[in-house]
Amino acid sequence: MRIFLKYGWVRRRHQLGLRGRRFMEAPWAGGVVLLVCVGIAMLLANLPLTAEYYHHLLQTDLSLAVHSPDGVIDWVYPRGMTVEKLINDGLMVIFFFSVGLEIKREIISGQLSTLRKAILPVLGAAGGMAAPALIYLLFNHGGVAANGWGIPTATDIAFAIGILSMLGRRVPVSLKVFLTALAIADDLGAILVIAFFYGEKVRLGFLLLTVAIMLFVYWMKRLGETRLMYYLVPAVIVWSLFYYSGVHSTISGVAMAMLIPDRPRYGRAYFVRKMRSLRTVLFMSEASGDEFPNSEQRYYMRQMRHVAANSVGLSHRLEHALSPYVTFLIMPIFALANAGVPVSVEYLDIFAASPDAGAVGLGVFFGLLVGKPLGIFLASWGAVKSGLATMPEGASWRMLLAVACLGGIGFTMSLFVDSLAFTNLELVDRGKIAILMGSTAAAILGSLLILLFSAHGKQRTA
């Protein structure tokens, strides 16, 4: 009886593990987790029992202080660090580092590796950033909210690709590739916008020291250094210098990602030769009759793991290792900290405009819902008609417009820019509400258009 109970428990645990793994590998899983965290954040920020604790927790000081009784020693690191800043300036560095690795991979060997492949998504991304910024400024030019023009320029790749995956074969594969490449190019554009327009007053000394360290890391890379520690320690120092330099600290993640070596330490010939010799001695040692694995065999197995790991570039290994943590830990924590907005009738009226709050809601909502799809579609149409680019295989203009609507899902990057654009908390909260509403509207519109156009295409073929 005991054996059967133990077997049943092991079997159920194994099945739960398989389901969990399948869920985490699904393209839409990250979006679902983010949606749940948004709902939780909204509840925490608005329930009477939790609202005060939620906001006070985010403002809790987390700096490390060293202070002597006479005040001679008074050292705080990092200054001004709170729970919210730790998430937005600390954890999000890992997110931006992961984005940087993805951009680098696409530039080296992916959809942005050649001019012919890159021209359509890059131009589409450029149009998808310019149009919403212009629409936002139409509503807010010269007003108190004018600095928020960068909020509706971003596309959230997790939500956009997740919705496309749930729609299945209704969307041509070429358009899924197009939207993925466009979102990656869009991320690069958003990073440049943050770096140049949403930093503080630049402290040149810190910045020059940062450049010197990064040049040293680049020199190590050129010499063939591939061990993680030699990049991890400089990355922490570079983050600290960025934090005090006036350039937003998350940019350090992207900058360091570009310096991570993508070439493996061991080539194909060495890998094959070394693994063959290790396998031979491993099997020879097995003939001794000792329990498997014995100490000698464990040594050879560790050597095999070392050779296998170092036959894959450090950049690829880090991207693969960080992906689940970014998707299921860092981004959900970011959503929990940034999506919690006190809901009031005043904030929900995103179409309201006033001299004190400008027209943040109007600019963000229509920037995402109208500006992003219009900019992506018109830029892509112009690129194809002018002969600069070719239409994605098997795609129609109507379906491209529907997919472009999904580009209006801003969310993660938009929330991040919103937190940088304003110091007035009322403007920040109005921007968050408009981002959530605009992204939701863009997701619904894009999904409905895809369903409509795919059904119409089946009727025509029938």
Short mmCIF file of C-alpha atoms in Angstrom, two decimals:
data_model
loop_
_atom_site.label_atom_id
_atom_site.label_comp_id
_atom_site.label_asym_id
_atom_site.label_seq_id
_atom_site.Cartn_x
_atom_site.Cartn_y
_atom_site.Cartn_z
CA MET A 1 0.00 0.00 0.00
CA ARG A 2 2.80 2.36 0.93
CA ILE A 3 4.57 1.68 -2.37
CA PHE A 4 1.40 2.46 -4.36
CA LEU A 5 0.88 5.73 -2.46
CA LYS A 6 4.49 6.73 -3.09
CA TYR A 7 4.20 5.86 -6.78
CA GLY A 8 0.96 7.88 -7.06
CA TRP A 9 2.60 10.91 -5.45
CA VAL A 10 5.68 10.72 -7.70
CA ARG A 11 3.46 10.30 -10.79
CA ARG A 12 1.29 13.33 -9.88
CA ARG A 13 4.36 15.43 -9.15
CA HIS A 14 5.86 14.44 -12.51
CA GLN A 15 2.64 15.34 -14.35
CA LEU A 16 2.46 18.71 -12.58
CA GLY A 17 6.08 19.34 -13.56
CA LEU A 18 5.34 18.54 -17.20
CA ARG A 19 2.29 20.85 -17.22
CA GLY A 20 4.29 23.63 -15.61
CA ARG A 21 7.08 23.21 -18.16
CA ARG A 22 4.61 23.23 -21.07
CA PHE A 23 2.98 26.37 -19.68
CA MET A 24 6.30 28.19 -19.26
CA GLU A 25 7.34 27.27 -22.80
CA ALA A 26 4.09 28.59 -24.32
CA PRO A 27 4.60 31.97 -26.09
CA TRP A 28 1.48 33.41 -24.43
CA ALA A 29 2.38 32.36 -20.87
CA GLY A 30 4.34 35.53 -20.08
CA GLY A 31 1.41 37.69 -21.13
CA VAL A 32 -1.01 35.73 -18.95
CA VAL A 33 1.25 36.09 -15.90
CA LEU A 34 1.61 39.83 -16.56
CA LEU A 35 -2.18 40.23 -16.80
CA VAL A 36 -2.63 38.45 -13.47
CA CYS A 37 0.00 40.69 -11.85
CA VAL A 38 -1.68 43.82 -13.26
CA GLY A 39 -4.96 42.70 -11.68
CA ILE A 40 -3.26 42.01 -8.35
CA ALA A 41 -1.47 45.39 -8.42
CA MET A 42 -4.74 47.22 -9.14
CA LEU A 43 -6.40 45.43 -6.22
CA LEU A 44 -3.51 46.14 -3.84
CA ALA A 45 -3.53 49.83 -4.80
CA ASN A 46 -7.29 50.27 -4.34
CA LEU A 47 -8.48 47.96 -1.54
CA PRO A 48 -8.80 49.91 1.74
CA LEU A 49 -6.94 47.20 3.68
CA THR A 50 -3.89 47.13 1.38
CA ALA A 51 -3.68 50.50 -0.44
CA GLU A 52 -1.68 52.33 2.24
CA TYR A 53 0.73 49.42 2.83
CA TYR A 54 1.21 48.95 -0.93
CA HIS A 55 2.28 52.55 -1.56
CA HIS A 56 4.39 52.76 1.61
CA LEU A 57 6.18 49.53 0.73
CA LEU A 58 7.19 50.92 -2.67
CA GLN A 59 8.68 54.01 -0.99
CA THR A 60 10.58 52.05 1.67
CA ASP A 61 14.28 52.97 1.76
CA LEU A 62 16.65 50.10 0.88
CA SER A 63 20.01 51.89 0.83
CA LEU A 64 22.99 50.48 2.73
CA ALA A 65 24.11 53.11 5.26
CA VAL A 66 27.42 53.28 7.17
CA HIS A 67 27.35 56.07 9.75
CA SER A 68 29.77 56.80 12.61
CA PRO A 69 28.56 58.42 15.90
CA ASP A 70 30.48 61.67 15.24
CA GLY A 71 29.22 61.86 11.65
CA VAL A 72 32.72 61.76 10.13
CA ILE A 73 31.79 58.60 8.25
CA ASP A 74 28.49 58.97 6.46
CA TRP A 75 28.30 56.60 3.51
CA VAL A 76 25.08 55.56 1.78
CA TYR A 77 24.96 53.23 -1.21
CA PRO A 78 23.11 53.64 -3.44
CA ARG A 79 21.65 56.99 -2.44
CA GLY A 80 17.90 57.42 -2.79
CA MET A 81 17.26 53.71 -3.35
CA THR A 82 13.72 52.59 -2.53
CA VAL A 83 11.83 49.37 -3.27
CA GLU A 84 10.31 50.98 -6.36
CA LYS A 85 13.67 52.29 -7.58
CA LEU A 86 15.32 48.93 -6.88
CA ILE A 87 12.76 47.34 -9.21
CA ASN A 88 12.85 50.04 -11.90
CA ASP A 89 16.58 50.84 -11.75
CA GLY A 90 17.90 47.48 -10.53
CA LEU A 91 15.84 44.46 -11.57
CA MET A 92 14.90 46.10 -14.87
CA VAL A 93 18.61 46.27 -15.73
CA ILE A 94 18.45 42.48 -16.10
CA PHE A 95 15.39 42.88 -18.34
CA PHE A 96 17.25 45.41 -20.51
CA PHE A 97 20.34 43.18 -20.49
CA SER A 98 18.18 40.32 -21.82
CA VAL A 99 16.66 42.65 -24.45
CA GLY A 100 20.17 43.72 -25.44
CA LEU A 101 21.26 40.09 -25.90
CA GLU A 102 18.17 39.47 -28.05
CA ILE A 103 18.83 42.55 -30.19
CA LYS A 104 22.47 41.51 -30.59
CA ARG A 105 21.47 37.98 -31.68
CA GLU A 106 19.03 39.33 -34.25
CA ILE A 107 21.65 41.75 -35.62
CA ILE A 108 24.32 39.04 -35.87
CA SER A 109 22.34 36.10 -37.21
CA GLY A 110 18.60 36.83 -37.10
CA GLN A 111 15.99 38.98 -38.81
CA LEU A 112 18.11 42.14 -38.54
CA SER A 113 21.35 40.54 -39.81
CA THR A 114 21.11 41.82 -43.41
CA LEU A 115 19.76 45.02 -44.91
CA ARG A 116 17.20 43.09 -46.97
CA LYS A 117 15.83 41.30 -43.90
CA ALA A 118 15.98 44.32 -41.61
CA ILE A 119 14.67 47.14 -43.80
CA LEU A 120 10.93 46.39 -43.47
CA PRO A 121 10.73 45.80 -39.68
CA VAL A 122 13.16 48.65 -38.97
CA LEU A 123 11.23 51.14 -41.10
CA GLY A 124 7.97 49.81 -39.67
CA ALA A 125 9.32 50.31 -36.14
CA ALA A 126 10.50 53.83 -37.01
CA GLY A 127 7.07 54.74 -38.36
CA GLY A 128 5.46 53.08 -35.35
CA MET A 129 7.46 55.34 -33.04
CA ALA A 130 7.15 58.61 -34.96
CA ALA A 131 3.37 58.56 -35.53
CA PRO A 132 2.28 58.02 -31.88
CA ALA A 133 4.77 60.64 -30.68
CA LEU A 134 3.27 63.15 -33.14
CA ILE A 135 -0.29 62.26 -32.11
CA TYR A 136 0.65 62.66 -28.45
CA LEU A 137 2.18 66.08 -29.12
CA LEU A 138 -0.91 67.18 -31.04
CA PHE A 139 -2.79 66.92 -27.75
CA ASN A 140 -0.01 68.05 -25.40
CA HIS A 141 2.37 70.35 -27.31
CA GLY A 142 3.53 73.18 -25.07
CA GLY A 143 1.61 71.83 -22.06
CA VAL A 144 2.67 70.40 -18.71
CA ALA A 145 2.49 66.84 -20.09
CA ALA A 146 4.53 67.43 -23.26
CA ASN A 147 7.48 65.38 -21.93
CA GLY A 148 5.40 62.19 -22.14
CA TRP A 149 5.65 61.91 -25.93
CA GLY A 150 7.80 58.77 -25.59
CA ILE A 151 5.15 56.82 -23.66
CA PRO A 152 3.06 55.54 -26.63
CA THR A 153 6.06 54.79 -28.86
CA ALA A 154 6.84 51.33 -27.43
CA THR A 155 5.58 47.84 -28.29
CA ASP A 156 5.36 45.06 -25.69
CA ILE A 157 6.74 41.97 -27.43
CA ALA A 158 5.45 39.52 -24.79
CA PHE A 159 1.80 40.49 -25.22
CA ALA A 160 1.94 41.03 -28.99
CA ILE A 161 3.61 37.70 -29.79
CA GLY A 162 1.48 35.93 -27.19
CA ILE A 163 -1.75 37.05 -28.89
CA LEU A 164 -0.41 36.05 -32.32
CA SER A 165 0.44 32.60 -30.95
CA MET A 166 -3.06 32.15 -29.52
CA LEU A 167 -4.55 33.08 -32.90
CA GLY A 168 -2.63 30.16 -34.40
CA ARG A 169 -2.55 29.63 -38.16
CA ARG A 170 -4.85 32.54 -38.93
CA VAL A 171 -1.74 34.72 -39.25
CA PRO A 172 0.98 33.85 -41.82
CA VAL A 173 4.29 32.82 -40.27
CA SER A 174 6.02 35.61 -42.21
CA LEU A 175 3.93 38.23 -40.37
CA LYS A 176 4.75 36.65 -37.00
CA VAL A 177 8.44 36.95 -37.90
CA PHE A 178 7.83 40.53 -39.09
CA LEU A 179 6.16 41.57 -35.82
CA THR A 180 8.88 39.88 -33.74
CA ALA A 181 11.65 41.68 -35.64
CA LEU A 182 9.67 44.93 -35.51
CA ALA A 183 9.22 44.65 -31.73
CA ILE A 184 12.97 44.03 -31.29
CA ALA A 185 13.81 47.07 -33.46
CA ASP A 186 11.18 48.99 -31.48
CA ASP A 187 12.91 47.98 -28.22
CA LEU A 188 16.18 49.35 -29.58
CA GLY A 189 14.43 52.60 -30.46
CA ALA A 190 12.84 52.81 -27.00
CA ILE A 191 16.27 52.27 -25.41
CA LEU A 192 17.71 55.17 -27.44
CA VAL A 193 14.76 57.38 -26.48
CA ILE A 194 15.30 56.61 -22.78
CA ALA A 195 19.06 57.20 -23.06
CA PHE A 196 18.85 60.56 -24.87
CA PHE A 197 15.61 62.10 -23.63
CA TYR A 198 14.76 60.69 -20.20
CA GLY A 199 18.00 60.97 -18.28
CA GLU A 200 18.97 63.56 -15.70
CA LYS A 201 21.77 66.11 -15.86
CA VAL A 202 24.80 64.14 -17.12
CA ARG A 203 27.84 63.99 -14.82
CA LEU A 204 30.68 63.76 -17.30
CA GLY A 205 33.26 62.32 -14.89
CA PHE A 206 31.16 59.25 -14.08
CA LEU A 207 30.35 58.79 -17.76
CA LEU A 208 34.00 58.94 -18.84
CA LEU A 209 34.95 56.38 -16.18
CA THR A 210 32.13 54.16 -17.45
CA VAL A 211 33.43 54.41 -21.01
CA ALA A 212 36.96 53.52 -19.83
CA ILE A 213 35.72 50.37 -18.05
CA MET A 214 33.65 49.32 -21.06
CA LEU A 215 36.67 49.80 -23.34
CA PHE A 216 38.65 47.53 -20.99
CA VAL A 217 35.87 44.91 -21.19
CA TYR A 218 35.89 45.21 -24.99
CA TRP A 219 39.68 44.70 -24.96
CA MET A 220 39.22 41.53 -22.86
CA LYS A 221 36.63 40.31 -25.32
CA ARG A 222 38.99 40.92 -28.24
CA LEU A 223 41.67 38.89 -26.43
CA GLY A 224 39.24 35.96 -26.32
CA GLU A 225 38.08 36.05 -22.69
CA THR A 226 34.82 34.07 -22.36
CA ARG A 227 34.48 33.48 -18.60
CA LEU A 228 31.38 35.02 -17.01
CA MET A 229 33.06 36.49 -13.91
CA TYR A 230 35.23 38.79 -16.01
CA TYR A 231 32.05 40.40 -17.37
CA LEU A 232 29.85 40.20 -14.26
CA VAL A 233 32.08 42.30 -11.97
CA PRO A 234 32.54 45.14 -14.53
CA ALA A 235 28.76 45.02 -15.20
CA VAL A 236 28.01 45.79 -11.52
CA ILE A 237 30.54 48.65 -11.53
CA VAL A 238 29.15 50.04 -14.80
CA TRP A 239 25.61 49.92 -13.36
CA SER A 240 26.74 51.88 -10.30
CA LEU A 241 28.44 54.52 -12.44
CA PHE A 242 25.39 54.83 -14.71
CA TYR A 243 23.19 55.21 -11.61
CA TYR A 244 25.15 58.31 -10.54
CA SER A 245 26.01 59.62 -14.03
CA GLY A 246 22.58 61.01 -14.97
CA VAL A 247 22.08 58.52 -17.82
CA HIS A 248 19.37 56.07 -16.77
CA SER A 249 20.99 53.04 -15.14
CA THR A 250 19.00 50.48 -17.16
CA ILE A 251 20.98 51.54 -20.25
CA SER A 252 24.01 49.88 -18.64
CA GLY A 253 22.28 46.52 -19.17
CA VAL A 254 22.02 47.06 -22.92
CA ALA A 255 25.56 48.45 -23.15
CA MET A 256 27.06 45.45 -21.36
CA ALA A 257 24.96 43.01 -23.40
CA MET A 258 26.65 44.29 -26.55
CA LEU A 259 30.05 43.42 -25.05
CA ILE A 260 29.22 39.82 -24.12
CA PRO A 261 31.08 37.43 -26.47
CA ASP A 262 28.90 35.39 -28.78
CA ARG A 263 31.72 33.18 -30.07
CA PRO A 264 32.19 29.95 -28.07
CA ARG A 265 35.38 29.18 -26.20
CA TYR A 266 35.77 25.80 -27.96
CA GLY A 267 35.25 25.16 -31.65
CA ARG A 268 33.55 22.20 -33.32
CA ALA A 269 36.73 20.19 -33.90
CA TYR A 270 37.89 20.54 -30.29
CA PHE A 271 34.41 19.67 -28.98
CA VAL A 272 34.18 16.46 -31.02
CA ARG A 273 37.73 15.35 -30.15
CA LYS A 274 37.46 16.16 -26.44
CA MET A 275 34.02 14.59 -25.97
CA ARG A 276 35.15 11.43 -27.75
CA SER A 277 38.20 11.07 -25.51
CA LEU A 278 36.19 11.80 -22.33
CA ARG A 279 33.53 9.28 -23.31
CA THR A 280 36.22 6.66 -23.91
CA VAL A 281 37.85 7.10 -20.49
CA LEU A 282 34.41 7.28 -18.84
CA PHE A 283 33.38 3.89 -20.23
CA MET A 284 36.79 2.42 -19.40
CA SER A 285 36.49 3.52 -15.79
CA GLU A 286 32.99 1.96 -15.64
CA ALA A 287 34.54 -1.44 -16.21
CA SER A 288 36.05 -1.34 -12.71
CA GLY A 289 32.74 -2.61 -11.28
CA ASP A 290 32.27 0.19 -8.76
CA GLU A 291 28.91 1.82 -8.20
CA PHE A 292 28.04 4.28 -10.97
CA PRO A 293 29.11 7.02 -10.93
CA ASN A 294 32.27 6.70 -8.84
CA SER A 295 34.54 9.68 -8.05
CA GLU A 296 36.59 9.25 -11.23
CA GLN A 297 33.48 9.06 -13.41
CA ARG A 298 32.00 12.14 -11.76
CA TYR A 299 35.18 14.02 -12.67
CA TYR A 300 34.89 13.04 -16.34
CA MET A 301 31.19 13.92 -16.37
CA ARG A 302 31.97 17.39 -14.98
CA GLN A 303 34.58 17.79 -17.70
CA MET A 304 32.02 16.82 -20.36
CA ARG A 305 29.55 19.37 -18.99
CA HIS A 306 32.27 22.04 -18.99
CA VAL A 307 33.25 21.32 -22.60
CA ALA A 308 29.61 21.22 -23.75
CA ALA A 309 28.77 24.52 -22.02
CA ASN A 310 31.82 26.33 -23.38
CA SER A 311 31.10 25.14 -26.91
CA VAL A 312 28.11 27.52 -26.87
CA GLY A 313 28.75 31.26 -26.86
CA LEU A 314 28.37 33.08 -23.51
CA SER A 315 25.81 35.43 -25.06
CA HIS A 316 23.54 32.53 -26.09
CA ARG A 317 23.94 30.79 -22.73
CA LEU A 318 23.03 33.92 -20.78
CA GLU A 319 20.03 34.68 -22.99
CA HIS A 320 18.70 31.15 -22.54
CA ALA A 321 19.38 31.11 -18.77
CA LEU A 322 17.83 34.54 -18.09
CA SER A 323 14.73 34.15 -20.27
CA PRO A 324 12.47 32.34 -17.74
CA TYR A 325 13.54 34.63 -14.88
CA VAL A 326 12.86 37.75 -16.95
CA THR A 327 9.48 36.46 -18.18
CA PHE A 328 8.15 34.93 -14.98
CA LEU A 329 9.89 36.90 -12.23
CA ILE A 330 11.28 40.31 -13.21
CA MET A 331 8.49 41.48 -15.51
CA PRO A 332 5.72 40.33 -13.13
CA ILE A 333 7.44 42.13 -10.22
CA PHE A 334 7.71 45.23 -12.41
CA ALA A 335 3.98 44.98 -13.19
CA LEU A 336 3.15 44.57 -9.49
CA ALA A 337 5.14 47.70 -8.64
CA ASN A 338 4.07 49.90 -11.55
CA ALA A 339 0.54 48.90 -12.56
CA GLY A 340 -1.00 49.68 -9.18
CA VAL A 341 -2.91 52.90 -9.83
CA PRO A 342 -5.51 54.38 -7.48
CA VAL A 343 -8.65 54.19 -9.62
CA SER A 344 -10.81 57.30 -9.45
CA VAL A 345 -13.55 58.60 -11.72
CA GLU A 346 -11.24 61.48 -12.61
CA TYR A 347 -8.43 59.20 -13.79
CA LEU A 348 -10.77 56.85 -15.65
CA ASP A 349 -11.92 59.74 -17.81
CA ILE A 350 -8.87 59.46 -20.07
CA PHE A 351 -10.43 61.83 -22.61
CA ALA A 352 -10.44 64.72 -20.13
CA ALA A 353 -7.97 67.58 -20.54
CA SER A 354 -7.05 70.36 -18.15
CA PRO A 355 -4.34 73.04 -17.78
CA ASP A 356 -2.97 71.25 -14.69
CA ALA A 357 -2.81 67.71 -16.13
CA GLY A 358 -2.74 68.34 -19.88
CA ALA A 359 -4.21 65.65 -22.10
CA VAL A 360 -2.03 62.68 -21.11
CA GLY A 361 -4.88 60.20 -21.48
CA LEU A 362 -5.84 61.41 -24.96
CA GLY A 363 -2.24 61.41 -26.18
CA VAL A 364 -1.33 57.98 -24.84
CA PHE A 365 -4.61 56.26 -25.74
CA PHE A 366 -4.82 57.48 -29.33
CA GLY A 367 -1.04 57.24 -29.72
CA LEU A 368 -1.23 53.51 -28.99
CA LEU A 369 -4.55 52.71 -30.65
CA VAL A 370 -4.21 54.89 -33.78
CA GLY A 371 -0.62 56.13 -33.99
CA LYS A 372 1.21 52.80 -33.68
CA PRO A 373 -0.86 50.87 -36.28
CA LEU A 374 -0.95 53.82 -38.66
CA GLY A 375 2.79 54.48 -38.39
CA ILE A 376 3.74 50.80 -38.82
CA PHE A 377 1.35 50.30 -41.74
CA LEU A 378 2.22 53.49 -43.66
CA ALA A 379 5.98 53.03 -43.20
CA SER A 380 5.73 49.39 -44.36
CA TRP A 381 3.49 50.34 -47.30
CA GLY A 382 5.94 53.04 -48.37
CA ALA A 383 8.93 50.68 -48.07
CA VAL A 384 7.25 47.98 -50.22
CA LYS A 385 5.83 50.35 -52.84
CA SER A 386 9.16 52.14 -53.24
CA GLY A 387 10.98 48.84 -53.76
CA LEU A 388 13.14 49.18 -50.64
CA ALA A 389 11.55 46.08 -49.11
CA THR A 390 9.43 43.11 -50.14
CA MET A 391 6.04 42.14 -48.75
CA PRO A 392 6.16 39.27 -46.21
CA GLU A 393 5.40 36.00 -47.97
CA GLY A 394 1.73 35.01 -47.98
CA ALA A 395 0.64 38.26 -46.32
CA SER A 396 -2.00 40.74 -47.46
CA TRP A 397 -2.19 44.45 -46.71
CA ARG A 398 -5.30 43.93 -44.60
CA MET A 399 -3.62 41.27 -42.48
CA LEU A 400 -0.51 43.45 -42.10
CA LEU A 401 -2.74 46.27 -40.82
CA ALA A 402 -4.34 43.87 -38.32
CA VAL A 403 -0.92 42.73 -37.08
CA ALA A 404 0.20 46.39 -36.91
CA CYS A 405 -2.68 47.02 -34.50
CA LEU A 406 -1.05 44.57 -32.07
CA GLY A 407 1.98 46.87 -32.17
CA GLY A 408 -0.16 49.28 -30.15
CA ILE A 409 0.20 47.08 -27.06
CA GLY A 410 2.69 49.22 -25.17
CA PHE A 411 2.52 48.03 -21.57
CA THR A 412 6.01 47.17 -20.13
CA MET A 413 8.13 49.74 -22.00
CA SER A 414 5.33 52.33 -21.94
CA LEU A 415 4.89 51.97 -18.17
CA PHE A 416 8.65 52.28 -17.78
CA VAL A 417 8.86 55.47 -19.87
CA ASP A 418 5.81 56.86 -18.03
CA SER A 419 7.66 56.51 -14.73
CA LEU A 420 10.60 58.47 -16.20
CA ALA A 421 8.66 61.15 -18.10
CA PHE A 422 6.87 62.82 -15.18
CA THR A 423 7.64 63.87 -11.62
CA ASN A 424 4.01 64.76 -10.95
CA LEU A 425 2.35 61.62 -9.54
CA GLU A 426 -1.04 62.63 -10.97
CA LEU A 427 0.43 62.67 -14.49
CA VAL A 428 2.16 59.33 -13.87
CA ASP A 429 -1.09 57.70 -12.74
CA ARG A 430 -3.10 59.19 -15.61
CA GLY A 431 -0.47 57.86 -18.01
CA LYS A 432 -0.66 54.36 -16.49
CA ILE A 433 -4.46 54.21 -16.80
CA ALA A 434 -4.25 55.37 -20.44
CA ILE A 435 -1.52 52.78 -21.18
CA LEU A 436 -3.65 49.95 -19.77
CA MET A 437 -6.76 51.11 -21.67
CA GLY A 438 -4.92 51.86 -24.91
CA SER A 439 -3.01 48.56 -24.88
CA THR A 440 -6.21 46.63 -24.16
CA ALA A 441 -8.06 48.42 -26.97
CA ALA A 442 -5.19 47.76 -29.43
CA ALA A 443 -5.10 44.06 -28.45
CA ILE A 444 -8.87 43.69 -28.94
CA LEU A 445 -8.88 45.61 -32.24
CA GLY A 446 -5.93 43.66 -33.66
CA SER A 447 -7.40 40.30 -32.61
CA LEU A 448 -10.84 41.08 -34.06
CA LEU A 449 -9.37 42.28 -37.36
CA ILE A 450 -7.23 39.14 -37.65
CA LEU A 451 -10.27 36.93 -36.99
CA LEU A 452 -12.35 38.94 -39.48
CA PHE A 453 -9.78 39.00 -42.27
CA SER A 454 -8.82 35.33 -41.84
CA ALA A 455 -12.49 34.29 -42.01
CA HIS A 456 -13.00 36.47 -45.09
CA GLY A 457 -9.93 34.93 -46.74
CA LYS A 458 -11.28 31.40 -46.16
CA GLN A 459 -14.61 32.36 -47.72
CA ARG A 460 -12.85 33.69 -50.81
CA THR A 461 -10.77 30.54 -51.23
CA ALA A 462 -13.90 28.40 -50.79
#
